[in-house]
Amino acid sequence: MSASDVAAWRTRLPAAFGATPRTRLLRGLAAVAFLLWLGWALAQSGFTPRRLWSGLEGLATILRLMVPPSPGAQWEEILQGLAESVAMAFLGTCIAALIALPLGFLGAGNVVTAWALRFSVRRLFDGFRGIDQLIWALAYVRAVGLGPLAGVLAIATADIAVLAKLYAEAIENIEPRQTEGVTAAGGGWAERLRFGVLPQVLPVMLAQALYFFESNTRSAAILGVVGAGGIGLQISERIRVRAWDEVAFIILLMVVIVATIDWLSARLRKRLIGG
C-alpha cells in the first residue's frame, strides 16, 4: 500500500489511526475533572493522610491483640449464637423464596401481559429492594421484640423482592417452545405454567435461593448487633470490652461455617443445574 493510499484512508477513517488532538484534549480535561471531583469527595469525607495512617496503626494493634484466638469462658454462648444465625438465615431464605415464587410469575412479561399490573409489581419490587436488612431488623425489633424472630422476618422481607425480580427475569428467559407444546396438547394457563415454565426455571430458582442462604448467613451476624438474634450480639459485646482474641475466634468460626455452606451449596447447585 502506497503512502497516498494510507493518507486517503487516514482522511476517511481518522479514528482508526489514533485519537485526534481534540479527542486527546477532551480526555485530558475529563481526567482532570475526575481527579478534582475525587479530591473534593475525599475532603468532604474527612480524609487526610495522617488520619488514614493513624487508622491503619490502630487496625494493626487490633490484629495483634487477636492473636492467638481464644473461645473464652463463654464458648457455649458463642456456639449457640452461631447456630441461631444459621437457623435465622435458613428460615428467612425459605420464607422469602416461597413468597417470591408467585410474585416472580406476576412480574414476568411473558406470563402477565397486562402492562399496568406488571409495572406495578416491578415497582413494588424496586421499593422493597431499596430498604436494607438492617433497617427491617430495627423495625421488627420494635414490633416483635428482641430475638431471632425479628432477624428471620428482616431477612425474609429484604429478600422477597430481590428473589422475585430474579425469578421474573429467569421466567422471561425460558424457551417458549415448551409452553407452546403444552398449549398444543390442550393445556390451559395453569398447565402451561406448571409443565411448560416451572420445570425450566425451578433449578435456577433453587440455585439462587441456595446462594441467598449462604449470603444471609453472613448478614445474620450483623443483625444481632441491633438485637435481632444471632452471633452479632456476642461480637458486639466482646468488641465493647476489647476482648479481641474472642472476636477473632468467632470470626474464624464464621469463616468455617460460611465456607462449609458455600461448598455444600455449590455441590447442590451443580447437581440441580446439571453442570
PDB file of C-alpha atoms in Angstrom:
ATOM      1  CA  MET A   1       0.000   0.000   0.000  1.00  0.00           C
ATOM      2  CA  SER A   2       1.437   3.315  -1.054  1.00  0.00           C
ATOM      3  CA  ALA A   3       1.764   6.417   1.082  1.00  0.00           C
ATOM      4  CA  SER A   4      -1.040   8.081  -0.862  1.00  0.00           C
ATOM      5  CA  ASP A   5      -3.363   5.177  -0.066  1.00  0.00           C
ATOM      6  CA  VAL A   6      -2.501   5.428   3.627  1.00  0.00           C
ATOM      7  CA  ALA A   7      -3.152   9.176   3.534  1.00  0.00           C
ATOM      8  CA  ALA A   8      -6.515   8.578   1.857  1.00  0.00           C
ATOM      9  CA  TRP A   9      -7.535   6.035   4.465  1.00  0.00           C
ATOM     10  CA  ARG A  10      -6.348   8.363   7.233  1.00  0.00           C
ATOM     11  CA  THR A  11      -8.614  11.059   5.809  1.00  0.00           C
ATOM     12  CA  ARG A  12     -11.604   8.726   5.551  1.00  0.00           C
ATOM     13  CA  LEU A  13     -11.116   6.953   8.907  1.00  0.00           C
ATOM     14  CA  PRO A  14      -9.082   9.186  11.209  1.00  0.00           C
ATOM     15  CA  ALA A  15     -10.171   7.333  14.364  1.00  0.00           C
ATOM     16  CA  ALA A  16      -8.523   4.131  13.109  1.00  0.00           C
ATOM     17  CA  PHE A  17      -5.103   5.839  13.125  1.00  0.00           C
ATOM     18  CA  GLY A  18      -5.283   7.146  16.692  1.00  0.00           C
ATOM     19  CA  ALA A  19      -7.129   9.798  18.635  1.00  0.00           C
ATOM     20  CA  THR A  20      -7.324  13.276  17.203  1.00  0.00           C
ATOM     21  CA  PRO A  21      -5.850  16.225  19.119  1.00  0.00           C
ATOM     22  CA  ARG A  22      -9.353  17.349  20.031  1.00  0.00           C
ATOM     23  CA  THR A  23     -10.203  13.899  21.431  1.00  0.00           C
ATOM     24  CA  ARG A  24      -6.967  13.800  23.441  1.00  0.00           C
ATOM     25  CA  LEU A  25      -7.718  17.240  24.847  1.00  0.00           C
ATOM     26  CA  LEU A  26     -11.214  16.215  25.893  1.00  0.00           C
ATOM     27  CA  ARG A  27      -9.864  13.055  27.534  1.00  0.00           C
ATOM     28  CA  GLY A  28      -7.295  15.079  29.446  1.00  0.00           C
ATOM     29  CA  LEU A  29      -9.932  17.546  30.639  1.00  0.00           C
ATOM     30  CA  ALA A  30     -12.184  14.680  31.707  1.00  0.00           C
ATOM     31  CA  ALA A  31      -9.328  13.081  33.670  1.00  0.00           C
ATOM     32  CA  VAL A  32      -8.538  16.380  35.409  1.00  0.00           C
ATOM     33  CA  ALA A  33     -12.214  16.914  36.235  1.00  0.00           C
ATOM     34  CA  PHE A  34     -12.449  13.401  37.682  1.00  0.00           C
ATOM     35  CA  LEU A  35      -9.359  13.918  39.846  1.00  0.00           C
ATOM     36  CA  LEU A  36     -10.728  17.240  41.115  1.00  0.00           C
ATOM     37  CA  TRP A  37     -14.058  15.617  41.951  1.00  0.00           C
ATOM     38  CA  LEU A  38     -12.296  12.712  43.690  1.00  0.00           C
ATOM     39  CA  GLY A  39     -10.219  15.130  45.785  1.00  0.00           C
ATOM     40  CA  TRP A  40     -13.332  17.110  46.733  1.00  0.00           C
ATOM     41  CA  ALA A  41     -15.194  13.908  47.703  1.00  0.00           C
ATOM     42  CA  LEU A  42     -12.283  12.735  49.880  1.00  0.00           C
ATOM     43  CA  ALA A  43     -12.082  16.144  51.555  1.00  0.00           C
ATOM     44  CA  GLN A  44     -15.813  16.105  52.278  1.00  0.00           C
ATOM     45  CA  SER A  45     -15.485  12.681  53.939  1.00  0.00           C
ATOM     46  CA  GLY A  46     -12.713  13.937  56.218  1.00  0.00           C
ATOM     47  CA  PHE A  47      -9.921  12.031  54.513  1.00  0.00           C
ATOM     48  CA  THR A  48      -6.365  13.023  55.368  1.00  0.00           C
ATOM     49  CA  PRO A  49      -3.138  11.001  55.045  1.00  0.00           C
ATOM     50  CA  ARG A  50      -2.471  11.459  58.768  1.00  0.00           C
ATOM     51  CA  ARG A  51      -5.904  10.178  59.702  1.00  0.00           C
ATOM     52  CA  LEU A  52      -5.530   7.210  57.371  1.00  0.00           C
ATOM     53  CA  TRP A  53      -2.132   6.323  58.822  1.00  0.00           C
ATOM     54  CA  SER A  54      -3.487   6.615  62.371  1.00  0.00           C
ATOM     55  CA  GLY A  55      -6.364   4.289  61.473  1.00  0.00           C
ATOM     56  CA  LEU A  56      -4.009   1.725  59.957  1.00  0.00           C
ATOM     57  CA  GLU A  57      -1.881   1.791  63.113  1.00  0.00           C
ATOM     58  CA  GLY A  58      -4.985   1.201  65.229  1.00  0.00           C
ATOM     59  CA  LEU A  59      -6.060  -1.670  62.959  1.00  0.00           C
ATOM     60  CA  ALA A  60      -2.597  -3.241  63.247  1.00  0.00           C
ATOM     61  CA  THR A  61      -2.862  -3.057  67.055  1.00  0.00           C
ATOM     62  CA  ILE A  62      -6.257  -4.794  66.963  1.00  0.00           C
ATOM     63  CA  LEU A  63      -4.896  -7.538  64.691  1.00  0.00           C
ATOM     64  CA  ARG A  64      -2.011  -8.137  67.099  1.00  0.00           C
ATOM     65  CA  LEU A  65      -4.447  -8.462  70.009  1.00  0.00           C
ATOM     66  CA  MET A  66      -6.442 -11.050  68.045  1.00  0.00           C
ATOM     67  CA  VAL A  67      -3.520 -13.484  68.091  1.00  0.00           C
ATOM     68  CA  PRO A  68      -3.932 -16.131  69.355  1.00  0.00           C
ATOM     69  CA  PRO A  69      -7.731 -16.536  69.048  1.00  0.00           C
ATOM     70  CA  SER A  70      -9.460 -17.747  72.187  1.00  0.00           C
ATOM     71  CA  PRO A  71     -13.002 -19.051  72.793  1.00  0.00           C
ATOM     72  CA  GLY A  72     -13.067 -17.528  76.268  1.00  0.00           C
ATOM     73  CA  ALA A  73     -15.107 -18.821  79.157  1.00  0.00           C
ATOM     74  CA  GLN A  74     -18.478 -18.467  77.415  1.00  0.00           C
ATOM     75  CA  TRP A  75     -17.804 -20.583  74.330  1.00  0.00           C
ATOM     76  CA  GLU A  76     -21.165 -22.326  74.686  1.00  0.00           C
ATOM     77  CA  GLU A  77     -22.921 -19.000  74.106  1.00  0.00           C
ATOM     78  CA  ILE A  78     -20.785 -18.496  71.006  1.00  0.00           C
ATOM     79  CA  LEU A  79     -21.833 -21.844  69.548  1.00  0.00           C
ATOM     80  CA  GLN A  80     -25.458 -21.136  70.390  1.00  0.00           C
ATOM     81  CA  GLY A  81     -25.247 -17.729  68.686  1.00  0.00           C
ATOM     82  CA  LEU A  82     -23.701 -19.251  65.557  1.00  0.00           C
ATOM     83  CA  ALA A  83     -26.391 -21.930  65.379  1.00  0.00           C
ATOM     84  CA  GLU A  84     -29.007 -19.219  65.826  1.00  0.00           C
ATOM     85  CA  SER A  85     -27.531 -17.190  62.954  1.00  0.00           C
ATOM     86  CA  VAL A  86     -27.574 -20.190  60.608  1.00  0.00           C
ATOM     87  CA  ALA A  87     -31.159 -21.021  61.604  1.00  0.00           C
ATOM     88  CA  MET A  88     -32.221 -17.397  61.032  1.00  0.00           C
ATOM     89  CA  ALA A  89     -30.641 -17.391  57.589  1.00  0.00           C
ATOM     90  CA  PHE A  90     -32.229 -20.708  56.638  1.00  0.00           C
ATOM     91  CA  LEU A  91     -35.742 -19.821  57.811  1.00  0.00           C
ATOM     92  CA  GLY A  92     -35.625 -16.304  56.379  1.00  0.00           C
ATOM     93  CA  THR A  93     -34.418 -17.560  52.995  1.00  0.00           C
ATOM     94  CA  CYS A  94     -37.074 -20.306  52.851  1.00  0.00           C
ATOM     95  CA  ILE A  95     -39.873 -17.865  53.655  1.00  0.00           C
ATOM     96  CA  ALA A  96     -38.590 -15.350  51.102  1.00  0.00           C
ATOM     97  CA  ALA A  97     -38.209 -17.994  48.365  1.00  0.00           C
ATOM     98  CA  LEU A  98     -41.724 -19.354  48.878  1.00  0.00           C
ATOM     99  CA  ILE A  99     -43.348 -15.911  48.781  1.00  0.00           C
ATOM    100  CA  ALA A 100     -41.165 -14.745  45.878  1.00  0.00           C
ATOM    101  CA  LEU A 101     -42.197 -17.665  43.662  1.00  0.00           C
ATOM    102  CA  PRO A 102     -45.734 -16.422  42.818  1.00  0.00           C
ATOM    103  CA  LEU A 103     -44.522 -12.824  42.780  1.00  0.00           C
ATOM    104  CA  GLY A 104     -41.919 -13.769  40.184  1.00  0.00           C
ATOM    105  CA  PHE A 105     -44.650 -15.055  37.868  1.00  0.00           C
ATOM    106  CA  LEU A 106     -46.586 -11.811  38.363  1.00  0.00           C
ATOM    107  CA  GLY A 107     -43.532  -9.774  37.389  1.00  0.00           C
ATOM    108  CA  ALA A 108     -42.666 -11.780  34.252  1.00  0.00           C
ATOM    109  CA  GLY A 109     -43.645 -10.142  30.993  1.00  0.00           C
ATOM    110  CA  ASN A 110     -44.290 -13.421  29.176  1.00  0.00           C
ATOM    111  CA  VAL A 111     -46.737 -14.558  31.887  1.00  0.00           C
ATOM    112  CA  VAL A 112     -48.589 -11.369  32.833  1.00  0.00           C
ATOM    113  CA  THR A 113     -49.294  -9.417  29.661  1.00  0.00           C
ATOM    114  CA  ALA A 114     -51.203  -6.617  31.423  1.00  0.00           C
ATOM    115  CA  TRP A 115     -48.681  -3.780  31.377  1.00  0.00           C
ATOM    116  CA  ALA A 116     -50.192  -1.857  34.296  1.00  0.00           C
ATOM    117  CA  LEU A 117     -50.177  -4.878  36.627  1.00  0.00           C
ATOM    118  CA  ARG A 118     -46.667  -5.929  35.682  1.00  0.00           C
ATOM    119  CA  PHE A 119     -45.374  -2.357  36.028  1.00  0.00           C
ATOM    120  CA  SER A 120     -46.943  -2.026  39.482  1.00  0.00           C
ATOM    121  CA  VAL A 121     -45.459  -5.311  40.666  1.00  0.00           C
ATOM    122  CA  ARG A 122     -41.992  -4.420  39.353  1.00  0.00           C
ATOM    123  CA  ARG A 123     -42.079  -1.025  41.070  1.00  0.00           C
ATOM    124  CA  LEU A 124     -43.119  -2.762  44.280  1.00  0.00           C
ATOM    125  CA  PHE A 125     -40.017  -4.914  43.941  1.00  0.00           C
ATOM    126  CA  ASP A 126     -37.890  -1.790  43.497  1.00  0.00           C
ATOM    127  CA  GLY A 127     -39.356  -0.190  46.600  1.00  0.00           C
ATOM    128  CA  PHE A 128     -38.682  -3.172  48.840  1.00  0.00           C
ATOM    129  CA  ARG A 129     -35.169  -3.663  47.437  1.00  0.00           C
ATOM    130  CA  GLY A 130     -34.328  -0.101  48.436  1.00  0.00           C
ATOM    131  CA  ILE A 131     -34.648  -0.935  52.155  1.00  0.00           C
ATOM    132  CA  ASP A 132     -31.701  -2.720  53.750  1.00  0.00           C
ATOM    133  CA  GLN A 133     -31.964  -5.720  56.050  1.00  0.00           C
ATOM    134  CA  LEU A 134     -30.630  -3.694  58.971  1.00  0.00           C
ATOM    135  CA  ILE A 135     -33.472  -1.195  58.670  1.00  0.00           C
ATOM    136  CA  TRP A 136     -36.008  -4.011  58.584  1.00  0.00           C
ATOM    137  CA  ALA A 137     -34.322  -5.532  61.637  1.00  0.00           C
ATOM    138  CA  LEU A 138     -34.645  -2.269  63.571  1.00  0.00           C
ATOM    139  CA  ALA A 139     -38.319  -2.073  62.640  1.00  0.00           C
ATOM    140  CA  TYR A 140     -39.058  -5.686  63.582  1.00  0.00           C
ATOM    141  CA  VAL A 141     -37.181  -5.402  66.880  1.00  0.00           C
ATOM    142  CA  ARG A 142     -39.585  -2.619  67.820  1.00  0.00           C
ATOM    143  CA  ALA A 143     -42.557  -4.612  66.503  1.00  0.00           C
ATOM    144  CA  VAL A 144     -41.947  -8.138  67.853  1.00  0.00           C
ATOM    145  CA  GLY A 145     -39.209  -7.552  70.406  1.00  0.00           C
ATOM    146  CA  LEU A 146     -35.626  -8.733  70.705  1.00  0.00           C
ATOM    147  CA  GLY A 147     -34.622 -12.159  69.491  1.00  0.00           C
ATOM    148  CA  PRO A 148     -34.182 -14.277  66.374  1.00  0.00           C
ATOM    149  CA  LEU A 149     -37.791 -13.819  65.224  1.00  0.00           C
ATOM    150  CA  ALA A 150     -37.009 -10.218  64.300  1.00  0.00           C
ATOM    151  CA  GLY A 151     -33.952 -11.413  62.374  1.00  0.00           C
ATOM    152  CA  VAL A 152     -35.908 -14.050  60.460  1.00  0.00           C
ATOM    153  CA  LEU A 153     -38.568 -11.516  59.479  1.00  0.00           C
ATOM    154  CA  ALA A 154     -35.932  -8.946  58.464  1.00  0.00           C
ATOM    155  CA  ILE A 155     -34.085 -11.417  56.225  1.00  0.00           C
ATOM    156  CA  ALA A 156     -37.305 -12.667  54.651  1.00  0.00           C
ATOM    157  CA  THR A 157     -38.706  -9.195  53.996  1.00  0.00           C
ATOM    158  CA  ALA A 158     -35.476  -7.900  52.487  1.00  0.00           C
ATOM    159  CA  ASP A 159     -35.005 -10.937  50.217  1.00  0.00           C
ATOM    160  CA  ILE A 160     -38.549 -11.330  48.885  1.00  0.00           C
ATOM    161  CA  ALA A 161     -38.298  -8.515  46.344  1.00  0.00           C
ATOM    162  CA  VAL A 162     -34.768  -9.428  45.221  1.00  0.00           C
ATOM    163  CA  LEU A 163     -35.618 -13.086  44.685  1.00  0.00           C
ATOM    164  CA  ALA A 164     -38.912 -12.178  42.985  1.00  0.00           C
ATOM    165  CA  LYS A 165     -37.043  -9.958  40.500  1.00  0.00           C
ATOM    166  CA  LEU A 166     -34.502 -12.708  39.782  1.00  0.00           C
ATOM    167  CA  TYR A 167     -37.274 -15.257  39.384  1.00  0.00           C
ATOM    168  CA  ALA A 168     -39.165 -12.962  37.000  1.00  0.00           C
ATOM    169  CA  GLU A 169     -36.063 -12.491  34.844  1.00  0.00           C
ATOM    170  CA  ALA A 170     -35.476 -16.266  34.773  1.00  0.00           C
ATOM    171  CA  ILE A 171     -39.079 -16.848  33.699  1.00  0.00           C
ATOM    172  CA  GLU A 172     -38.769 -14.255  30.926  1.00  0.00           C
ATOM    173  CA  ASN A 173     -35.737 -16.094  29.514  1.00  0.00           C
ATOM    174  CA  ILE A 174     -37.373 -19.519  29.148  1.00  0.00           C
ATOM    175  CA  GLU A 175     -37.607 -21.457  25.896  1.00  0.00           C
ATOM    176  CA  PRO A 176     -41.125 -20.691  24.577  1.00  0.00           C
ATOM    177  CA  ARG A 177     -41.440 -23.879  22.502  1.00  0.00           C
ATOM    178  CA  GLN A 178     -42.027 -25.948  25.628  1.00  0.00           C
ATOM    179  CA  THR A 179     -45.043 -23.850  26.639  1.00  0.00           C
ATOM    180  CA  GLU A 180     -46.249 -23.922  23.036  1.00  0.00           C
ATOM    181  CA  GLY A 181     -46.133 -27.719  23.148  1.00  0.00           C
ATOM    182  CA  VAL A 182     -48.255 -27.756  26.304  1.00  0.00           C
ATOM    183  CA  THR A 183     -50.745 -25.426  24.629  1.00  0.00           C
ATOM    184  CA  ALA A 184     -50.862 -27.598  21.507  1.00  0.00           C
ATOM    185  CA  ALA A 185     -51.657 -30.595  23.709  1.00  0.00           C
ATOM    186  CA  GLY A 186     -54.701 -28.770  25.071  1.00  0.00           C
ATOM    187  CA  GLY A 187     -53.186 -27.363  28.263  1.00  0.00           C
ATOM    188  CA  GLY A 188     -54.587 -24.209  29.777  1.00  0.00           C
ATOM    189  CA  TRP A 189     -52.916 -21.296  31.541  1.00  0.00           C
ATOM    190  CA  ALA A 190     -52.180 -23.226  34.736  1.00  0.00           C
ATOM    191  CA  GLU A 191     -50.849 -26.237  32.815  1.00  0.00           C
ATOM    192  CA  ARG A 192     -48.520 -24.000  30.789  1.00  0.00           C
ATOM    193  CA  LEU A 193     -47.029 -22.613  33.999  1.00  0.00           C
ATOM    194  CA  ARG A 194     -46.804 -25.981  35.717  1.00  0.00           C
ATOM    195  CA  PHE A 195     -45.439 -28.106  32.857  1.00  0.00           C
ATOM    196  CA  GLY A 196     -44.023 -25.520  30.454  1.00  0.00           C
ATOM    197  CA  VAL A 197     -42.430 -22.832  32.636  1.00  0.00           C
ATOM    198  CA  LEU A 198     -41.720 -24.237  36.088  1.00  0.00           C
ATOM    199  CA  PRO A 199     -39.556 -27.222  35.002  1.00  0.00           C
ATOM    200  CA  GLN A 200     -37.281 -24.843  33.096  1.00  0.00           C
ATOM    201  CA  VAL A 201     -36.772 -22.286  35.880  1.00  0.00           C
ATOM    202  CA  LEU A 202     -37.013 -24.398  39.031  1.00  0.00           C
ATOM    203  CA  PRO A 203     -33.314 -25.440  39.075  1.00  0.00           C
ATOM    204  CA  VAL A 204     -32.258 -21.810  38.628  1.00  0.00           C
ATOM    205  CA  MET A 205     -34.645 -20.668  41.355  1.00  0.00           C
ATOM    206  CA  LEU A 206     -33.327 -23.265  43.786  1.00  0.00           C
ATOM    207  CA  ALA A 207     -29.737 -22.332  42.973  1.00  0.00           C
ATOM    208  CA  GLN A 208     -30.469 -18.654  43.633  1.00  0.00           C
ATOM    209  CA  ALA A 209     -32.177 -19.498  46.922  1.00  0.00           C
ATOM    210  CA  LEU A 210     -29.127 -21.517  47.981  1.00  0.00           C
ATOM    211  CA  TYR A 211     -26.855 -18.595  47.178  1.00  0.00           C
ATOM    212  CA  PHE A 212     -29.056 -16.270  49.251  1.00  0.00           C
ATOM    213  CA  PHE A 213     -28.894 -18.726  52.149  1.00  0.00           C
ATOM    214  CA  GLU A 214     -25.116 -18.519  52.054  1.00  0.00           C
ATOM    215  CA  SER A 215     -25.201 -14.723  51.871  1.00  0.00           C
ATOM    216  CA  ASN A 216     -27.793 -14.411  54.629  1.00  0.00           C
ATOM    217  CA  THR A 217     -25.616 -16.480  56.950  1.00  0.00           C
ATOM    218  CA  ARG A 218     -23.128 -13.622  56.881  1.00  0.00           C
ATOM    219  CA  SER A 219     -25.850 -10.990  57.139  1.00  0.00           C
ATOM    220  CA  ALA A 220     -27.405 -12.682  60.174  1.00  0.00           C
ATOM    221  CA  ALA A 221     -24.217 -11.984  62.110  1.00  0.00           C
ATOM    222  CA  ILE A 222     -24.751  -8.239  61.636  1.00  0.00           C
ATOM    223  CA  LEU A 223     -28.432  -8.272  62.567  1.00  0.00           C
ATOM    224  CA  GLY A 224     -27.590  -9.417  66.077  1.00  0.00           C
ATOM    225  CA  VAL A 225     -25.895  -6.076  66.753  1.00  0.00           C
ATOM    226  CA  VAL A 226     -29.304  -4.366  66.815  1.00  0.00           C
ATOM    227  CA  GLY A 227     -30.875  -7.127  68.903  1.00  0.00           C
ATOM    228  CA  ALA A 228     -32.273  -9.316  66.117  1.00  0.00           C
ATOM    229  CA  GLY A 229     -30.664 -12.506  67.404  1.00  0.00           C
ATOM    230  CA  GLY A 230     -27.659 -14.428  66.192  1.00  0.00           C
ATOM    231  CA  ILE A 231     -23.949 -14.166  66.846  1.00  0.00           C
ATOM    232  CA  GLY A 232     -23.851 -10.407  66.241  1.00  0.00           C
ATOM    233  CA  LEU A 233     -24.727  -9.669  69.858  1.00  0.00           C
ATOM    234  CA  GLN A 234     -21.822 -11.820  71.040  1.00  0.00           C
ATOM    235  CA  ILE A 235     -19.458  -9.978  68.710  1.00  0.00           C
ATOM    236  CA  SER A 236     -20.627  -6.510  69.772  1.00  0.00           C
ATOM    237  CA  GLU A 237     -20.327  -7.364  73.484  1.00  0.00           C
ATOM    238  CA  ARG A 238     -16.748  -8.593  73.059  1.00  0.00           C
ATOM    239  CA  ILE A 239     -15.771  -5.597  70.973  1.00  0.00           C
ATOM    240  CA  ARG A 240     -17.190  -3.344  73.690  1.00  0.00           C
ATOM    241  CA  VAL A 241     -14.929  -4.929  76.346  1.00  0.00           C
ATOM    242  CA  ARG A 242     -12.000  -5.181  73.868  1.00  0.00           C
ATOM    243  CA  ALA A 243     -11.816  -8.974  74.013  1.00  0.00           C
ATOM    244  CA  TRP A 244     -10.228  -9.115  70.572  1.00  0.00           C
ATOM    245  CA  ASP A 245      -8.963 -12.698  70.942  1.00  0.00           C
ATOM    246  CA  GLU A 246     -12.543 -13.908  71.388  1.00  0.00           C
ATOM    247  CA  VAL A 247     -13.677 -11.764  68.450  1.00  0.00           C
ATOM    248  CA  ALA A 248     -11.038 -13.451  66.303  1.00  0.00           C
ATOM    249  CA  PHE A 249     -12.264 -16.881  67.429  1.00  0.00           C
ATOM    250  CA  ILE A 250     -15.858 -16.003  66.451  1.00  0.00           C
ATOM    251  CA  ILE A 251     -14.702 -14.672  63.063  1.00  0.00           C
ATOM    252  CA  LEU A 252     -12.778 -17.883  62.355  1.00  0.00           C
ATOM    253  CA  LEU A 253     -15.833 -19.978  63.226  1.00  0.00           C
ATOM    254  CA  MET A 254     -17.968 -17.838  60.917  1.00  0.00           C
ATOM    255  CA  VAL A 255     -15.465 -18.301  58.095  1.00  0.00           C
ATOM    256  CA  VAL A 256     -15.564 -22.076  58.556  1.00  0.00           C
ATOM    257  CA  ILE A 257     -19.374 -22.151  58.613  1.00  0.00           C
ATOM    258  CA  VAL A 258     -19.747 -19.926  55.555  1.00  0.00           C
ATOM    259  CA  ALA A 259     -17.120 -21.939  53.662  1.00  0.00           C
ATOM    260  CA  THR A 260     -18.944 -25.174  54.530  1.00  0.00           C
ATOM    261  CA  ILE A 261     -22.290 -23.776  53.415  1.00  0.00           C
ATOM    262  CA  ASP A 262     -20.686 -22.474  50.218  1.00  0.00           C
ATOM    263  CA  TRP A 263     -19.208 -25.905  49.465  1.00  0.00           C
ATOM    264  CA  LEU A 264     -22.499 -27.682  50.069  1.00  0.00           C
ATOM    265  CA  SER A 265     -24.434 -25.065  48.084  1.00  0.00           C
ATOM    266  CA  ALA A 266     -22.033 -25.340  45.158  1.00  0.00           C
ATOM    267  CA  ARG A 267     -22.490 -29.104  45.028  1.00  0.00           C
ATOM    268  CA  LEU A 268     -26.275 -28.762  45.205  1.00  0.00           C
ATOM    269  CA  ARG A 269     -26.334 -26.053  42.542  1.00  0.00           C
ATOM    270  CA  LYS A 270     -24.175 -28.163  40.264  1.00  0.00           C
ATOM    271  CA  ARG A 271     -26.468 -31.131  40.754  1.00  0.00           C
ATOM    272  CA  LEU A 272     -29.642 -29.112  40.203  1.00  0.00           C
ATOM    273  CA  ILE A 273     -28.454 -27.227  37.130  1.00  0.00           C
ATOM    274  CA  GLY A 274     -26.734 -30.283  35.715  1.00  0.00           C
ATOM    275  CA  GLY A 275     -23.281 -28.780  35.313  1.00  0.00           C
TER     276      GLY A 275
END
